[in-house]
CSV table of C-alpha atoms in Angstrom, one decimal:
chain,number,residue,atom,x,y,z
A,236,MET,CA,0.1,-0.4,-0.1
A,237,PRO,CA,2.7,2.8,0.6
A,238,GLN,CA,4.5,2.1,-2.8
A,239,ALA,CA,1.2,2.2,-4.1
A,240,LEU,CA,0.4,5.7,-2.6
A,241,ARG,CA,3.9,7.1,-3.4
A,242,THR,CA,3.3,6.3,-7.0
A,243,LEU,CA,0.2,8.4,-6.9
A,244,GLY,CA,1.9,11.3,-5.6
A,245,TYR,CA,1.3,11.4,-2.1
A,246,SER,CA,3.8,12.7,0.5
A,247,ALA,CA,5.3,10.8,3.2
A,248,ALA,CA,3.1,12.8,5.7
A,249,GLU,CA,0.2,11.9,4.0
A,250,ILE,CA,1.2,8.4,3.7
A,251,ALA,CA,1.2,7.5,7.1
A,252,ALA,CA,-1.8,9.6,8.1
A,253,ILE,CA,-3.5,7.2,5.6
A,254,GLU,CA,-1.8,4.0,7.4
A,255,ARG,CA,-2.9,5.3,10.8
A,256,TYR,CA,-6.3,5.6,9.5
A,257,ALA,CA,-6.7,2.0,8.2
A,258,LEU,CA,-4.2,-0.2,10.3
A,259,GLY,CA,-5.1,1.8,13.6
A,260,HIS,CA,-2.4,3.1,16.0
A,261,GLY,CA,-2.1,0.0,18.2
A,262,THR,CA,-2.8,1.9,21.6
A,263,LEU,CA,-5.3,3.3,23.6
A,264,LYS,CA,-3.1,6.5,24.5
A,265,GLY,CA,-4.7,9.2,23.3
A,266,ALA,CA,-7.6,7.6,21.8
A,267,PRO,CA,-11.2,9.4,21.9
A,268,HIS,CA,-13.3,8.5,24.7
A,269,ILE,CA,-11.7,5.5,25.8
A,270,ASN,CA,-8.4,6.3,26.9
A,271,HIS,CA,-5.8,5.7,30.0
A,272,GLU,CA,-7.6,8.8,31.5
A,273,ASN,CA,-10.7,7.7,31.4
A,274,LEU,CA,-10.2,4.2,32.5
A,275,LYS,CA,-8.4,5.2,35.5
A,276,GLU,CA,-11.5,6.9,36.2
A,277,LYS,CA,-13.3,3.6,35.8
A,278,GLY,CA,-10.7,1.8,38.0
A,279,PHE,CA,-8.2,0.7,36.3
A,280,ASP,CA,-5.0,1.1,37.9
A,281,ASP,CA,-1.1,1.2,36.0
A,282,ARG,CA,-1.0,-2.8,35.9
A,283,ALA,CA,-4.1,-3.0,34.0
A,284,LEU,CA,-3.4,-0.6,32.0
A,285,ALA,CA,0.0,-1.9,31.0
A,286,ALA,CA,-1.5,-5.6,30.3
A,287,VAL,CA,-4.3,-3.9,28.2
A,288,GLU,CA,-1.8,-2.5,26.0
A,289,ALA,CA,0.6,-5.6,25.6
A,290,ALA,CA,-2.9,-7.2,24.3
A,291,LEU,CA,-3.6,-4.4,21.9
A,292,ALA,CA,-0.4,-5.0,20.3
A,293,SER,CA,-1.9,-8.1,18.1
A,294,ALA,CA,-6.0,-7.1,18.9
A,295,PHE,CA,-8.4,-7.0,15.7
A,296,ASP,CA,-11.0,-5.7,18.3
A,297,ILE,CA,-10.4,-3.8,21.6
A,298,ARG,CA,-13.2,-5.4,22.8
A,299,PHE,CA,-11.6,-8.8,23.2
A,300,THR,CA,-8.4,-7.2,25.2
A,301,PHE,CA,-11.3,-6.4,28.2
A,302,ASN,CA,-11.5,-9.8,29.7
A,303,LYS,CA,-10.7,-12.0,32.4
A,304,TRP,CA,-7.8,-13.1,30.8
A,305,THR,CA,-6.0,-10.0,30.2
A,306,LEU,CA,-7.2,-8.3,33.3
A,307,GLY,CA,-7.9,-10.9,35.8
A,308,GLU,CA,-10.6,-12.4,37.3
A,309,ALA,CA,-10.0,-11.0,40.8
A,310,PHE,CA,-9.4,-7.5,39.3
A,311,CYS,CA,-12.7,-7.3,37.1
A,312,ILE,CA,-14.7,-8.4,40.4
A,313,ASP,CA,-13.0,-6.7,43.2
A,314,SER,CA,-12.0,-3.5,41.3
A,315,LEU,CA,-14.4,-3.1,38.3
A,316,GLY,CA,-17.5,-4.5,40.1
A,317,VAL,CA,-18.3,-7.2,37.2
A,318,ALA,CA,-20.9,-9.9,38.6
A,319,PRO,CA,-18.6,-13.0,38.5
A,320,GLY,CA,-20.8,-15.2,36.1
A,321,ALA,CA,-21.1,-12.3,33.5
A,322,LEU,CA,-17.3,-12.8,32.7
A,323,ASP,CA,-18.1,-16.4,31.4
A,324,ASP,CA,-20.9,-15.0,29.3
A,325,PRO,CA,-19.6,-15.2,25.5
A,326,SER,CA,-22.0,-11.8,25.2
A,327,PHE,CA,-20.5,-9.9,27.7
A,328,GLU,CA,-18.8,-7.0,26.9
A,329,LEU,CA,-16.6,-5.2,30.0
A,330,LEU,CA,-16.3,-1.9,28.4
A,331,ALA,CA,-20.2,-1.5,27.6
A,332,ALA,CA,-20.9,-2.7,31.6
A,333,LEU,CA,-18.2,0.1,32.3
A,334,GLY,CA,-20.7,2.8,30.6
A,335,PHE,CA,-19.1,3.5,27.6
A,336,ALA,CA,-21.6,4.1,24.3
A,337,ARG,CA,-21.2,1.8,21.6
A,338,ALA,CA,-20.1,4.9,19.2
A,339,GLU,CA,-17.4,5.6,21.7
A,340,ILE,CA,-16.0,2.1,21.7
A,341,ASP,CA,-16.1,2.2,18.0
A,342,ALA,CA,-14.4,5.6,17.6
A,343,ALA,CA,-11.4,4.0,20.0
A,344,ASN,CA,-11.7,0.8,18.2
A,345,SER,CA,-11.1,2.8,14.9
A,346,TRP,CA,-8.1,4.8,16.5
A,347,CYS,CA,-6.4,1.5,18.0
A,348,CYS,CA,-7.1,-1.1,15.6
A,349,GLY,CA,-7.8,0.6,12.5
A,350,ALA,CA,-10.5,1.0,10.2
A,351,MET,CA,-9.6,-1.5,7.8
A,352,THR,CA,-10.6,-0.1,4.9
A,353,LEU,CA,-9.4,2.9,3.2
A,354,GLU,CA,-12.4,4.4,2.7
A,355,GLY,CA,-13.1,8.0,4.4
A,356,ALA,CA,-9.2,7.9,5.2
A,357,PRO,CA,-7.5,11.5,5.1
A,358,HIS,CA,-5.7,13.0,2.2
A,359,LEU,CA,-6.7,10.1,-0.3
A,360,LYS,CA,-8.6,11.3,-3.5
A,361,PRO,CA,-12.2,9.4,-4.4
A,362,GLU,CA,-10.5,8.9,-7.7
A,363,HIS,CA,-7.8,6.8,-6.3
A,364,LEU,CA,-10.0,4.4,-4.4
A,365,ALA,CA,-10.4,2.0,-7.0
A,366,VAL,CA,-6.9,1.2,-6.7
A,367,PHE,CA,-7.2,-0.3,-3.6
A,368,ASP,CA,-10.5,-2.0,-4.1
A,369,CYS,CA,-10.8,-5.7,-3.0
A,370,ALA,CA,-13.1,-9.1,-3.4
A,371,ASN,CA,-15.3,-8.1,-0.8
A,372,PRO,CA,-16.0,-4.6,1.0
A,373,CYS,CA,-13.2,-4.1,3.7
A,374,GLY,CA,-13.7,-3.5,7.1
A,375,ARG,CA,-16.5,-2.2,9.8
A,376,ILE,CA,-17.7,0.8,6.9
A,377,GLY,CA,-16.4,-0.8,3.5
A,378,ARG,CA,-18.9,-0.4,0.8
A,379,ARG,CA,-16.6,-0.7,-2.1
A,380,SER,CA,-15.7,-3.9,-4.0
A,381,LEU,CA,-14.3,-5.3,-7.0
A,382,SER,CA,-17.0,-5.9,-10.2
A,383,VAL,CA,-17.4,-9.3,-11.4
A,384,ASP,CA,-16.0,-8.4,-14.8
A,385,SER,CA,-12.8,-7.1,-13.2
A,386,HIS,CA,-12.0,-10.6,-11.5
A,387,ILE,CA,-12.5,-12.5,-14.9
A,388,ARG,CA,-10.6,-9.9,-17.1
A,389,MET,CA,-7.4,-10.5,-14.3
A,390,MET,CA,-7.5,-14.0,-14.4
A,391,ALA,CA,-7.8,-13.6,-18.4
A,392,ALA,CA,-4.5,-11.6,-18.6
A,393,ALA,CA,-2.6,-14.3,-16.7
A,394,GLN,CA,-4.2,-17.7,-18.6
A,395,PRO,CA,-2.1,-17.2,-21.5
A,396,PHE,CA,1.1,-17.6,-19.6
A,397,ILE,CA,0.5,-20.8,-17.3
A,398,SER,CA,-0.7,-23.9,-19.1
A,399,GLY,CA,-3.3,-24.9,-16.1
A,400,ALA,CA,-6.4,-23.1,-14.9
A,401,ILE,CA,-6.6,-20.3,-12.2
A,402,SER,CA,-7.9,-20.8,-9.0
A,403,LYS,CA,-9.5,-17.9,-8.2
A,404,THR,CA,-12.8,-17.5,-6.9
A,405,ILE,CA,-15.1,-14.8,-8.8
A,406,ASN,CA,-17.3,-12.8,-6.0
A,407,MET,CA,-20.7,-11.8,-6.9
A,408,PRO,CA,-22.9,-10.1,-5.4
A,409,ASN,CA,-26.3,-11.0,-3.3
A,410,ALA,CA,-28.6,-9.9,-5.8
A,411,ALA,CA,-26.7,-11.6,-8.8
A,412,THR,CA,-29.5,-13.5,-11.4
A,413,VAL,CA,-28.6,-16.9,-13.1
A,414,GLU,CA,-28.6,-14.4,-16.3
A,415,ASP,CA,-25.8,-12.6,-13.9
A,416,CYS,CA,-23.7,-15.8,-13.8
A,417,LYS,CA,-24.3,-16.9,-17.4
A,418,ASP,CA,-23.1,-13.8,-18.7
A,419,ALA,CA,-20.1,-14.3,-16.7
A,420,TYR,CA,-19.4,-17.7,-17.6
A,421,MET,CA,-19.7,-16.0,-21.2
A,422,LEU,CA,-17.3,-13.6,-20.5
A,423,SER,CA,-15.2,-16.0,-19.4
A,424,TRP,CA,-15.6,-18.4,-22.4
A,425,ARG,CA,-14.7,-15.5,-24.7
A,426,LEU,CA,-11.6,-14.4,-23.0
A,427,GLY,CA,-10.3,-18.3,-23.1
A,428,LEU,CA,-10.8,-19.0,-19.1
A,429,LYS,CA,-10.2,-23.0,-18.4
A,430,ALA,CA,-12.1,-22.9,-15.5
A,431,THR,CA,-14.1,-20.1,-13.4
A,432,ALA,CA,-15.5,-20.7,-10.2
A,433,LEU,CA,-18.5,-18.2,-9.3
A,434,TYR,CA,-19.5,-17.2,-5.5
A,435,ARG,CA,-22.5,-15.4,-4.8
A,436,ASP,CA,-22.4,-13.4,-1.6
A,437,GLY,CA,-24.4,-14.9,1.4
A,438,SER,CA,-24.9,-18.4,-0.4
A,439,LYS,CA,-22.9,-20.1,2.1
A,440,LEU,CA,-23.9,-20.7,5.9
A,441,SER,CA,-20.4,-19.8,7.3
A,442,GLN,CA,-20.1,-16.4,5.5
A,443,PRO,CA,-19.5,-13.7,8.0
A,444,LEU,CA,-20.1,-10.4,5.7
A,445,ALA,CA,-23.2,-10.7,3.8
A,446,SER,CA,-24.7,-7.7,4.3
A,447,SER,CA,-27.4,-7.9,1.2
A,448,LEU,CA,-29.2,-10.3,3.9
A,449,LEU,CA,-30.1,-7.5,5.8
A,450,GLY,CA,-32.6,-6.2,3.7
A,451,GLU,CA,-34.0,-2.8,5.3
A,452,ASP,CA,-31.5,0.1,4.9
A,453,GLU,CA,-31.8,0.8,8.9
A,454,ASP,CA,-30.9,-2.9,9.4
A,455,ALA,CA,-27.6,-2.8,7.0
A,456,GLU,CA,-26.6,0.8,9.0
A,457,GLU,CA,-26.7,-0.9,12.5
A,458,PHE,CA,-25.0,-3.8,10.9
A,459,PHE,CA,-22.3,-2.2,9.8
A,460,GLU,CA,-21.8,-0.2,12.7
A,461,GLN,CA,-20.6,-3.9,14.4
A,462,SER,CA,-17.6,-5.4,14.9
A,463,PRO,CA,-16.8,-8.1,12.6
A,464,ALA,CA,-17.0,-10.4,15.0
A,465,ALA,CA,-19.9,-9.3,16.1
A,466,ARG,CA,-21.4,-9.3,12.4
A,467,ALA,CA,-21.0,-13.5,12.1
A,468,PRO,CA,-23.7,-14.4,14.8
A,469,LEU,CA,-26.6,-11.9,12.9
A,470,VAL,CA,-25.5,-13.2,9.2
A,471,ALA,CA,-25.7,-16.9,10.2
A,472,GLU,CA,-29.0,-16.5,12.1
A,473,ARG,CA,-30.4,-14.3,8.7
A,474,ILE,CA,-29.0,-17.0,6.5
A,475,VAL,CA,-30.0,-19.8,8.8
A,476,GLU,CA,-33.7,-18.3,8.8
A,477,ARG,CA,-33.6,-18.1,4.8
A,478,ILE,CA,-32.8,-21.7,4.8
A,479,VAL,CA,-35.4,-23.0,7.0
A,480,GLU,CA,-37.8,-20.7,5.5
A,481,ARG,CA,-37.2,-22.5,2.1
A,482,VAL,CA,-36.9,-25.9,3.5
A,483,VAL,CA,-40.1,-25.6,5.7
A,484,GLU,CA,-42.1,-24.3,2.5
A,485,ARG,CA,-41.0,-26.8,0.3
A,486,ARG,CA,-41.6,-29.7,2.9
A,487,ARG,CA,-44.5,-28.5,4.5
A,488,SER,CA,-46.9,-31.2,2.7
A,489,GLU,CA,-44.1,-33.6,2.2
A,490,ARG,CA,-44.2,-35.7,5.2
A,491,ARG,CA,-42.8,-39.1,4.1
A,492,GLN,CA,-45.0,-42.3,5.0
A,493,LEU,CA,-43.7,-45.3,6.5
A,494,PRO,CA,-45.1,-48.3,5.6
A,495,ASN,CA,-47.6,-50.3,7.4
A,496,ARG,CA,-45.0,-53.0,8.6
A,497,ARG,CA,-42.0,-51.6,9.2
A,498,LYS,CA,-38.1,-52.6,10.4
A,499,GLY,CA,-36.0,-51.8,13.2
A,500,TYR,CA,-34.6,-52.9,16.7
A,501,THR,CA,-34.7,-52.7,20.3
A,502,GLN,CA,-32.1,-51.6,22.2
A,503,LYS,CA,-32.0,-52.3,26.0
A,504,ALA,CA,-29.8,-50.4,28.6
A,505,SER,CA,-29.3,-48.9,32.3
A,506,VAL,CA,-28.0,-45.4,32.4
A,507,GLY,CA,-27.0,-44.1,35.7
A,508,GLY,CA,-29.2,-47.0,37.4
A,509,HIS,CA,-32.3,-46.1,35.3
A,510,LYS,CA,-33.4,-48.6,32.8
A,511,ILE,CA,-34.3,-47.6,29.3
A,512,TYR,CA,-35.7,-49.3,26.0
A,513,LEU,CA,-34.7,-47.3,22.7
A,514,ARG,CA,-37.5,-48.8,19.8
A,515,THR,CA,-36.8,-47.9,16.3
A,516,GLY,CA,-38.4,-47.5,13.2
A,517,GLU,CA,-37.2,-47.7,9.4
A,518,TYR,CA,-38.1,-46.8,6.0
A,519,GLU,CA,-37.2,-49.4,3.3
A,520,ASP,CA,-34.3,-48.0,2.4
A,521,GLY,CA,-33.4,-48.7,6.0
A,522,SER,CA,-33.0,-44.7,7.2
A,523,LEU,CA,-34.2,-43.8,10.5
A,524,ALA,CA,-38.1,-42.6,10.7
A,525,GLU,CA,-39.2,-43.0,14.1
A,526,ILE,CA,-37.9,-43.5,17.9
A,527,PHE,CA,-40.0,-44.9,20.9
A,528,ILE,CA,-38.6,-44.5,24.3
A,529,ASP,CA,-39.8,-46.6,27.6
A,530,MET,CA,-38.8,-45.8,31.0
A,531,HIS,CA,-40.9,-48.2,32.9
A,532,LYS,CA,-39.9,-46.8,37.0
A,533,GLU,CA,-40.1,-43.2,36.0
A,534,GLY,CA,-43.1,-41.1,36.8
A,535,SER,CA,-45.9,-41.1,34.5
A,536,ALA,CA,-45.3,-37.2,34.1
A,537,PHE,CA,-41.8,-38.2,33.1
A,538,ARG,CA,-42.7,-40.9,30.9
A,539,SER,CA,-45.4,-38.6,29.2
A,540,LEU,CA,-42.8,-36.2,28.5
A,541,MET,CA,-40.5,-38.5,26.8
A,542,ASP,CA,-43.3,-40.2,24.6
A,543,CYS,CA,-44.1,-36.3,23.7
A,544,PHE,CA,-40.3,-36.0,22.6
A,545,ALA,CA,-40.0,-39.0,20.9
A,546,ILE,CA,-43.3,-38.3,18.7
A,547,ALA,CA,-41.8,-34.8,18.2
A,548,ILE,CA,-38.6,-36.5,16.8
A,549,SER,CA,-40.4,-38.8,14.6
A,550,LEU,CA,-42.4,-36.3,13.2
A,551,GLY,CA,-38.9,-34.0,12.5
A,552,LEU,CA,-37.1,-36.7,10.7
A,553,GLN,CA,-40.3,-37.9,8.7
A,554,TYR,CA,-40.8,-34.0,7.4
A,555,GLY,CA,-37.1,-34.3,6.4
A,556,VAL,CA,-35.2,-32.7,9.6
A,557,PRO,CA,-31.8,-34.5,9.4
A,558,LEU,CA,-30.9,-36.6,11.8
A,559,GLU,CA,-27.5,-35.2,12.3
A,560,ARG,CA,-29.0,-31.9,13.3
A,561,PHE,CA,-30.7,-33.7,16.3
A,562,VAL,CA,-27.5,-35.7,16.9
A,563,ASP,CA,-25.5,-32.3,17.1
A,564,GLN,CA,-28.3,-30.6,19.6
A,565,PHE,CA,-29.0,-33.0,21.8
A,566,THR,CA,-25.3,-35.2,22.7
A,567,PHE,CA,-23.2,-33.9,25.7
A,568,THR,CA,-26.9,-32.5,27.1
A,569,ARG,CA,-26.1,-32.9,30.8
A,570,PHE,CA,-28.7,-33.5,33.5
A,571,GLU,CA,-29.8,-36.2,35.8
A,572,PRO,CA,-30.3,-39.0,35.2
A,573,SER,CA,-26.6,-40.1,34.0
A,574,GLY,CA,-23.5,-41.9,34.8
A,575,VAL,CA,-22.1,-45.2,34.0
A,576,VAL,CA,-24.4,-47.1,30.6
A,577,GLU,CA,-24.7,-50.6,31.3
A,578,GLY,CA,-26.1,-53.2,28.6
A,579,ASN,CA,-24.8,-50.9,25.3
A,580,ASP,CA,-21.6,-52.5,23.5
A,581,THR,CA,-20.2,-49.4,22.6
A,582,ILE,CA,-21.4,-46.3,24.8
A,583,LYS,CA,-20.3,-46.8,28.4
A,584,MET,CA,-21.3,-43.0,29.8
A,585,ALA,CA,-24.1,-40.8,29.3
A,586,THR,CA,-24.3,-37.0,30.3
A,587,SER,CA,-28.0,-37.8,30.2
A,588,ILE,CA,-31.3,-39.8,29.0
A,589,LEU,CA,-31.0,-37.9,25.5
A,590,ASP,CA,-26.9,-37.7,25.3
A,591,TYR,CA,-27.2,-41.5,25.3
A,592,ILE,CA,-29.9,-41.9,22.7
A,593,PHE,CA,-28.7,-39.6,20.3
A,594,ARG,CA,-25.2,-41.4,20.5
A,595,GLU,CA,-26.9,-44.7,20.1
A,596,LEU,CA,-28.6,-42.9,16.9
A,597,ALA,CA,-25.5,-41.6,15.6
A,598,ILE,CA,-23.4,-44.8,15.9
A,599,SER,CA,-26.4,-47.1,14.4
A,600,TYR,CA,-27.4,-44.9,11.2
A,601,LEU,CA,-24.7,-42.3,10.9
A,602,ASP,CA,-21.4,-44.6,11.5
A,603,ARG,CA,-20.4,-42.1,14.0
A,604,GLY,CA,-17.6,-43.8,16.0
A,605,ASP,CA,-16.5,-40.7,17.3
A,606,LEU,CA,-19.5,-40.5,19.6
A,607,ALA,CA,-18.6,-44.2,20.8
A,608,HIS,CA,-16.4,-44.9,23.9
A,609,VAL,CA,-15.5,-48.5,22.1
A,610,GLN,CA,-15.2,-48.7,18.6
A,611,PRO,CA,-17.4,-51.1,16.7
A,612,GLY,CA,-14.0,-52.7,15.0
A,613,ASP,CA,-12.3,-53.5,18.9
A,614,LEU,CA,-16.0,-55.9,19.5
A,615,LEU,CA,-14.8,-58.1,16.3
A,616,PRO,CA,-13.8,-61.7,17.6
A,617,ASP,CA,-10.5,-61.4,15.4
A,618,THR,CA,-9.3,-57.8,16.7
A,619,VAL,CA,-5.6,-57.1,17.9
A,620,GLY,CA,-4.0,-55.0,19.4
A,621,LYS,CA,-2.2,-52.1,18.2
A,622,GLY,CA,1.3,-53.0,19.7
A,623,GLU,CA,2.5,-50.6,22.8
A,624,ALA,CA,6.2,-50.7,21.8
A,625,GLU,CA,5.8,-48.5,18.9
A,626,SER,CA,3.9,-45.9,21.3
A,627,ASN,CA,7.8,-45.1,22.7
A,628,LEU,CA,8.2,-44.0,19.7
A,629,MET,CA,5.9,-41.1,19.1
A,630,ARG,CA,6.6,-37.6,20.1
A,631,ARG,CA,4.1,-34.6,19.5
A,632,ALA,CA,3.8,-30.7,20.1
A,633,ALA,CA,1.3,-29.1,21.7
A,634,SER,CA,0.7,-25.1,22.0
A,635,ASN,CA,-0.6,-24.1,24.7
A,636,GLY,CA,-3.2,-21.7,24.4
A,637,PHE,CA,-3.4,-18.9,21.7
A,638,VAL,CA,0.1,-17.4,22.8
A,639,ARG,CA,2.9,-18.1,19.9
A,640,HIS,CA,6.1,-19.8,20.4
A,641,LYS,CA,4.8,-21.9,23.8
A,642,LEU,CA,5.2,-25.6,23.2
A,643,THR,CA,4.9,-28.3,25.3
A,644,VAL,CA,6.7,-31.6,23.9
A,645,LEU,CA,4.9,-35.1,25.0
A,646,ASP,CA,6.5,-38.0,25.1
A,647,GLY,CA,4.8,-41.3,24.1
A,648,GLY,CA,1.2,-41.6,22.6
A,649,ALA,CA,-2.2,-42.8,23.8
A,650,GLY,CA,-0.5,-46.5,24.5
A,651,GLN,CA,1.6,-45.0,27.1
A,652,SER,CA,-0.9,-43.7,29.4
A,653,ALA,CA,-4.7,-43.3,29.3
A,654,ALA,CA,-4.7,-39.8,30.2
A,655,LEU,CA,-3.8,-36.7,28.5
A,656,ALA,CA,-0.9,-34.9,30.4
A,657,PHE,CA,-0.6,-30.9,29.3
A,658,THR,CA,-0.3,-27.4,30.8
A,659,ASP,CA,-3.0,-25.1,30.5
A,660,PRO,CA,-1.9,-21.1,30.9
A,661,ASP,CA,-5.3,-20.3,32.4
A,662,LEU,CA,-5.6,-22.9,35.1
A,663,ASP,CA,-3.0,-23.7,37.7
A,664,GLY,CA,-0.4,-26.5,37.1
A,665,PRO,CA,-0.5,-29.7,34.8
A,666,LEU,CA,-3.3,-31.7,34.3
A,667,ALA,CA,-4.1,-35.0,33.8
A,668,LEU,CA,-7.3,-35.5,31.9
A,669,SER,CA,-9.0,-38.6,31.2
A,670,PRO,CA,-11.0,-39.1,28.1
A,671,MET,CA,-14.2,-38.4,29.8
A,672,LEU,CA,-13.2,-35.2,31.1
A,673,ASP,CA,-11.7,-34.2,27.7
A,674,SER,CA,-15.0,-33.2,26.6
A,675,ASP,CA,-15.9,-30.6,29.5
A,676,LEU,CA,-12.7,-28.8,28.9
A,677,ARG,CA,-12.8,-28.9,25.2
A,678,LEU,CA,-16.5,-27.1,26.0
A,679,GLU,CA,-14.3,-24.7,28.1
A,680,ARG,CA,-11.6,-24.0,25.5
A,681,ILE,CA,-14.6,-23.5,22.7
A,682,ARG,CA,-16.1,-20.6,25.5
A,683,ALA,CA,-13.0,-19.0,26.0
A,684,ALA,CA,-11.8,-18.6,22.5
A,685,ARG,CA,-15.2,-17.1,21.7
A,686,ILE,CA,-15.0,-14.6,24.6
A,687,LYS,CA,-11.3,-13.6,23.2
A,688,GLY,CA,-12.8,-12.9,19.9
A,689,TYR,CA,-12.4,-16.4,17.9
A,690,GLU,CA,-14.5,-18.8,16.3
A,691,GLY,CA,-14.6,-21.3,18.8
A,692,ASP,CA,-13.3,-24.1,16.5
A,693,SER,CA,-9.8,-25.6,17.1
A,694,CYS,CA,-7.3,-25.3,13.9
A,695,ASP,CA,-7.1,-28.7,11.7
A,696,GLU,CA,-3.0,-28.1,11.8
A,697,CYS,CA,-1.7,-27.3,15.4
A,698,GLY,CA,-4.9,-27.8,17.6
A,699,ASN,CA,-5.5,-24.5,18.8
A,700,PHE,CA,-8.7,-22.3,19.2
A,701,THR,CA,-7.7,-19.1,17.6
A,702,LEU,CA,-9.5,-19.6,14.2
A,703,ILE,CA,-10.6,-16.0,12.8
A,704,ARG,CA,-12.9,-15.0,9.8
A,705,ASN,CA,-10.5,-14.7,6.5
A,706,GLY,CA,-12.8,-13.6,4.1
A,707,THR,CA,-15.2,-16.3,3.6
A,708,CYS,CA,-13.0,-18.8,5.0
A,709,LEU,CA,-11.1,-19.4,8.5
A,710,LYS,CA,-7.4,-18.5,9.7
A,711,CYS,CA,-5.6,-19.6,12.3
A,712,ASP,CA,-3.8,-16.8,14.2
A,713,THR,CA,-1.2,-19.0,15.6
A,714,CYS,CA,0.1,-21.0,12.8
A,715,GLY,CA,-1.5,-19.3,9.9
A,716,ALA,CA,-3.3,-22.5,8.2
A,717,THR,CA,-6.6,-21.6,6.8
A,718,SER,CA,-9.4,-23.7,6.0
A,719,GLY,CA,-9.0,-23.8,2.3
A,720,CYS,CA,-10.5,-21.0,0.1
A,721,SER,CA,-10.3,-21.5,-3.9
């Protein structure tokens, strides 16, 4: 960017001002509304301000530096007067709780972390904005982006010099029609491109910046005033609403009927000492169509609720709701009765009756071996062990949280110990976690990552919970790996 600005004739002082506008100052010293003086009035001391400044050096939004990991839980509760339970709520914003308005937070955020766009930058001439246009609008206030034709013509300029095709996505607005897509393909063909990948704004559930989904101008204005992290849940909600509306509209009168004589199975088990019978009904193709839940020792009210719940799940399955959605929703729910599972070959523990039921259905109908405590292959009569000798040859490095360059080398593998030993920077000392407790730790780390401003998923490469949005994909802030945009 600086070289392009120098080429366009801007002075060094003007370039520095433009860079500060786009990238921010990296500090709250001298920031409007939220600065060291104002924070001291709210109860911040020198130590807390130093911790905030250290975190701001790599922050993409100031909201995610004001939390219990940066300031310390004791300081937030004792000095700032925050309720203990609020600190664990992903939607809680400490700055707002301290009395700062959203406009004040946004102004300070732009000063510290930058506007992340050149639109509105000081000294920059409007006719030069086109030089810096990107595939999507940039930052919280960005509106400009490249046209569809410009994507195609840039690819066409490079195509004669390479033998293969170009892996480059052509971004289209949400209002793009089938005719627009046809015109894009025709232009690509006329210019000699070997491959063309189109992406219409808002057509992907994981996309966080689909502004065209908002509809009314008031909604769009309010949307762009929020941070990128705050936009993602809003857009996801709107996309889900549209998908659900279309699916429900299409399948509202398309209930798939079962045959009068149907197959299925009955599974008897005991969860925490409470006996349960799970019966299923299947379509002709073997897919799940209905369930029945019997718990003869429970009271009549509980049995009636379970009967109604089974009917609701069965109706959902017959109207086309994927079993995967039910499994994702109800596994790991936690309430009594829970505990040791007896009578099931692959499930040995359950956090609730619903957790057990949907683990069983997922294993039987979706081949979800990851939800089993005993893999199906281990139950075969000719199963053999994997060998303990080779476990001593295994070494792996694991990162302790989202802090870079902080690795712990673990010797041996699962064969060396049934527990996983590691050090968590947010907890005191090393931990040894059995597989049963690993899910609780994962949920805690997901919640902590979201409070810090990350997506909450773990990186496939390094395992850290430091994934951030990178256009329509995810990028790990620790190792730099991406989820694979085309």
